[in-house]
Coordinates of C-alpha atoms in Angstrom, one line a residue:
Chain A
G29 CA 8.4 12.7 -1.8
A30 CA 7.4 11.1 -5.1
G31 CA 4.5 8.6 -5.0
V32 CA 4.0 5.5 -7.0
S33 CA 4.1 6.3 -10.7
Q34 CA 2.7 4.2 -13.5
T35 CA 3.1 4.5 -17.3
P36 CA 1.3 4.8 -19.6
S37 CA -1.7 6.3 -18.0
N38 CA -3.8 5.0 -20.9
K39 CA -3.2 2.2 -23.3
V40 CA -5.4 1.2 -26.2
T41 CA -4.5 -2.0 -28.1
E42 CA -6.0 -4.5 -30.4
K43 CA -7.0 -8.0 -29.5
G44 CA -4.1 -10.3 -29.8
K45 CA -1.4 -7.7 -29.2
Y46 CA 1.2 -7.7 -26.5
V47 CA 1.4 -4.9 -23.9
E48 CA 3.7 -3.9 -21.1
L49 CA 2.6 -1.8 -18.1
R50 CA 5.3 -0.1 -15.9
C51 CA 5.3 0.7 -12.2
D52 CA 7.8 2.8 -10.4
P53 CA 7.3 2.3 -6.6
I54 CA 8.2 4.7 -3.8
S55 CA 11.9 4.7 -3.3
G56 CA 12.9 2.2 -0.6
H57 CA 9.7 0.3 -0.7
T58 CA 10.5 -3.4 -0.8
A59 CA 7.1 -4.8 -1.4
L60 CA 5.2 -4.2 -4.7
Y61 CA 1.8 -5.3 -5.7
W62 CA -0.3 -5.4 -8.9
Y63 CA -4.1 -5.2 -8.8
R64 CA -6.7 -5.1 -11.6
Q65 CA -9.9 -3.1 -11.2
S66 CA -12.8 -3.7 -13.5
L67 CA -15.6 -1.2 -13.9
G68 CA -17.8 -1.1 -10.8
Q69 CA -15.6 -3.4 -8.8
G70 CA -12.9 -3.2 -6.2
P71 CA -9.3 -3.9 -7.1
E72 CA -8.4 -7.6 -7.3
F73 CA -5.0 -8.9 -6.5
L74 CA -2.7 -10.1 -9.2
I75 CA 0.8 -10.5 -7.9
Y76 CA 3.1 -9.5 -5.1
F77 CA 6.9 -9.0 -5.1
Q78 CA 9.2 -8.9 -2.2
G79 CA 12.5 -7.5 -3.6
T80 CA 13.1 -9.1 -7.0
G81 CA 11.1 -12.3 -6.5
A82 CA 7.4 -12.9 -7.1
A83 CA 6.4 -14.1 -3.6
D84 CA 2.8 -14.7 -4.6
D85 CA 1.4 -14.8 -8.1
S86 CA -1.8 -16.6 -7.2
G87 CA -3.9 -13.8 -8.6
L88 CA -2.7 -13.9 -12.2
P89 CA -5.7 -15.1 -14.2
N90 CA -3.7 -17.2 -16.7
D91 CA -0.3 -17.7 -18.3
R92 CA -0.8 -14.8 -20.6
F93 CA 0.0 -12.6 -17.7
F94 CA 3.5 -12.2 -16.4
A95 CA 5.3 -9.7 -14.2
V96 CA 9.0 -9.0 -13.4
R97 CA 10.9 -6.8 -11.1
P98 CA 14.5 -7.5 -12.1
E99 CA 16.3 -5.0 -9.8
G100 CA 13.9 -4.8 -6.9
S101 CA 12.4 -1.5 -7.8
V102 CA 10.6 -0.9 -11.1
S103 CA 8.2 -3.6 -12.2
T104 CA 6.6 -4.4 -15.5
L105 CA 3.4 -6.3 -16.0
K106 CA 3.3 -8.1 -19.3
I107 CA 0.2 -9.3 -21.1
Q108 CA 0.4 -11.5 -24.1
R109 CA -2.3 -12.1 -26.8
T110 CA -4.6 -9.5 -25.2
E111 CA -8.3 -10.2 -25.0
R112 CA -11.2 -7.8 -24.7
G113 CA -11.8 -9.1 -21.2
D114 CA -8.4 -7.8 -20.2
S115 CA -9.8 -4.3 -20.4
A116 CA -9.5 -2.7 -16.9
V117 CA -7.5 -0.3 -14.8
Y118 CA -4.3 -1.9 -13.7
L119 CA -3.1 -0.6 -10.3
C120 CA 0.3 -0.8 -8.8
A121 CA 1.0 -0.4 -5.1
S122 CA 4.1 -0.4 -2.9
S123 CA 4.7 -0.6 0.9
P124 CA 7.7 -0.1 3.1
G125 CA 7.4 -3.5 4.6
I126 CA 5.2 -6.6 5.0
S127 CA 3.9 -6.0 8.4
I128 CA 0.1 -6.4 8.5
H129 CA -0.3 -2.7 9.5
N130 CA 1.7 -1.4 6.6
E131 CA -0.6 0.5 4.2
Q132 CA -0.2 0.0 0.5
F133 CA 0.4 3.2 -1.5
F134 CA -1.3 3.1 -4.8
G135 CA -0.3 4.6 -8.1
P136 CA -2.8 6.4 -10.5
G137 CA -3.2 3.2 -12.6
T138 CA -3.0 2.4 -16.2
R139 CA -6.3 2.1 -18.1
L140 CA -6.0 -0.7 -20.6
T141 CA -8.6 -0.9 -23.4
V142 CA -8.5 -3.9 -25.7
L143 CA -10.5 -3.3 -28.9
Chain B
A10 CA -9.6 -16.7 2.3
Q11 CA -11.0 -13.3 3.1
K12 CA -14.2 -11.7 2.0
I13 CA -15.4 -8.1 2.3
T14 CA -19.0 -7.1 1.9
Q15 CA -20.1 -3.5 1.3
T16 CA -23.9 -3.5 1.0
Q17 CA -24.4 0.2 0.1
P18 CA -23.8 0.8 -3.6
G19 CA -24.5 4.5 -3.1
M20 CA -25.0 7.0 -0.2
F21 CA -26.0 10.6 0.0
V22 CA -25.1 13.0 2.8
Q23 CA -25.7 16.6 3.4
E24 CA -22.6 18.8 3.7
K25 CA -21.4 19.2 7.3
E26 CA -23.4 16.1 8.4
A27 CA -21.8 12.8 9.5
V28 CA -22.2 9.6 7.5
T29 CA -21.5 5.9 8.2
L30 CA -20.3 3.5 5.4
D31 CA -20.9 -0.1 6.2
C32 CA -18.4 -2.9 5.9
T33 CA -18.6 -6.5 7.1
Y34 CA -15.8 -9.1 6.6
D35 CA -15.2 -12.8 6.9
T36 CA -11.9 -14.5 7.6
S37 CA -10.5 -17.5 9.4
D38 CA -7.3 -15.7 10.3
P39 CA -7.1 -14.9 14.0
S40 CA -5.0 -11.8 13.1
Y41 CA -5.8 -9.4 10.4
G42 CA -5.9 -5.7 9.4
L43 CA -8.8 -3.7 8.1
F44 CA -8.3 -0.7 5.8
W45 CA -10.4 2.0 4.2
Y46 CA -9.4 3.7 0.9
K47 CA -11.0 6.6 -0.9
Q48 CA -11.0 6.7 -4.7
P49 CA -12.0 10.0 -6.3
S50 CA -13.0 10.2 -9.9
S51 CA -9.3 10.8 -10.8
G52 CA -8.8 7.1 -10.0
E53 CA -6.0 7.1 -7.4
M54 CA -6.6 5.0 -4.2
I55 CA -6.0 7.1 -1.1
F56 CA -5.4 5.4 2.2
L57 CA -7.7 6.7 5.0
I58 CA -7.5 4.6 8.1
Y59 CA -6.3 1.3 9.5
Q60 CA -7.6 -1.0 12.3
G61 CA -5.8 -4.0 13.6
S62 CA -7.8 -7.0 14.8
Y63 CA -6.1 -6.9 18.2
D64 CA -6.4 -3.1 18.6
Q65 CA -8.3 -2.3 21.8
Q66 CA -9.5 1.1 20.6
N67 CA -11.3 2.2 17.5
A68 CA -9.0 3.9 15.0
T69 CA -9.4 7.6 14.3
E70 CA -7.7 9.9 11.8
G71 CA -9.0 13.4 11.7
R72 CA -12.6 13.4 10.5
Y73 CA -12.4 9.6 9.9
S74 CA -13.1 7.0 12.5
L75 CA -13.6 3.3 12.3
N76 CA -16.4 1.7 14.3
F77 CA -14.9 -1.8 14.8
Q78 CA -17.1 -4.5 16.2
K79 CA -15.1 -7.7 16.2
A80 CA -17.8 -10.0 17.3
R81 CA -20.1 -8.8 14.5
K82 CA -17.2 -8.8 12.0
S83 CA -18.0 -5.2 11.0
A84 CA -15.6 -2.3 10.4
N85 CA -17.8 0.7 9.5
L86 CA -16.2 4.0 8.4
V87 CA -17.6 7.2 10.0
I88 CA -16.9 10.5 8.3
S89 CA -17.8 13.5 10.4
A90 CA -18.6 17.0 9.1
S91 CA -18.8 15.9 5.4
Q92 CA -17.3 18.1 2.8
L93 CA -17.9 18.4 -0.9
G94 CA -14.5 16.9 -1.5
D95 CA -15.5 13.8 0.3
S96 CA -17.6 12.8 -2.8
A97 CA -15.8 9.6 -4.1
M98 CA -15.9 5.8 -4.0
Y99 CA -14.9 4.3 -0.7
F100 CA -13.5 0.8 -0.4
C101 CA -13.1 -1.4 2.6
A102 CA -10.3 -3.9 2.5
M103 CA -8.6 -6.4 4.6
R104 CA -5.4 -8.4 4.9
G105 CA -5.0 -11.6 6.8
A106 CA -1.8 -12.3 8.7
G107 CA -1.1 -15.3 6.4
S108 CA -1.2 -13.3 3.2
Y109 CA 0.2 -10.1 1.8
Q110 CA -2.6 -9.0 -0.6
L111 CA -5.5 -6.8 0.2
T112 CA -9.0 -8.1 -0.4
F113 CA -11.4 -5.3 -1.4
G114 CA -15.1 -4.9 -1.3
K115 CA -17.1 -3.6 -4.2
G116 CA -17.2 -0.1 -2.8
T117 CA -19.7 2.6 -1.8
K118 CA -20.2 5.7 -3.9
L119 CA -20.6 8.7 -1.5
S120 CA -22.2 11.9 -2.8
V121 CA -22.1 15.0 -0.6
I122 CA -24.9 17.4 -1.3
P123 CA -24.3 21.1 -0.7

């Protein structure tokens, strides 16, 4: 079946602009996660959704970052007033449940470059 | 809070040989899960293997096995019979029972030499 998809694959924007990154999880997966991966680092957690609600947004770096999942499937990560430090690969993952053994299936990521 | 430490920034292995990638962790959760992911140059994170903190036996998945030493808080990945396609970044990650997020290490870049 289809895996996690993310669009766009690459996004170049100018400092101060607004961007939206989209994630389409595996069908039927209730849990959805966003991570950010900077160059040479492992992914860092941003936010977790269970269904439509953000169950844990403790990883969002500041209030310029916001994410939604209005119908419990597709999610959008929104970044306002982008800064050069926001440049990174943004990874989305989904899992069929929240049991500790449930692996998270990752998408290919969106590479964001802020000029 | 959880912490993962991968002390090997890069490793080389001869094709068909076995290689061990180190991972140590720190957590106050009595129950947790340990994961290894592979990230090729294409960027996608590929799940390899899982070990639960209460699992009695070390996990194995094909050529991958996890050397789990709970008292030492280590969860090393062993890849047997290395192949050229194994060249990639490898990340160790963990999740505590009280959270839903994965905490990743900085990764180890494995290069398989023909």
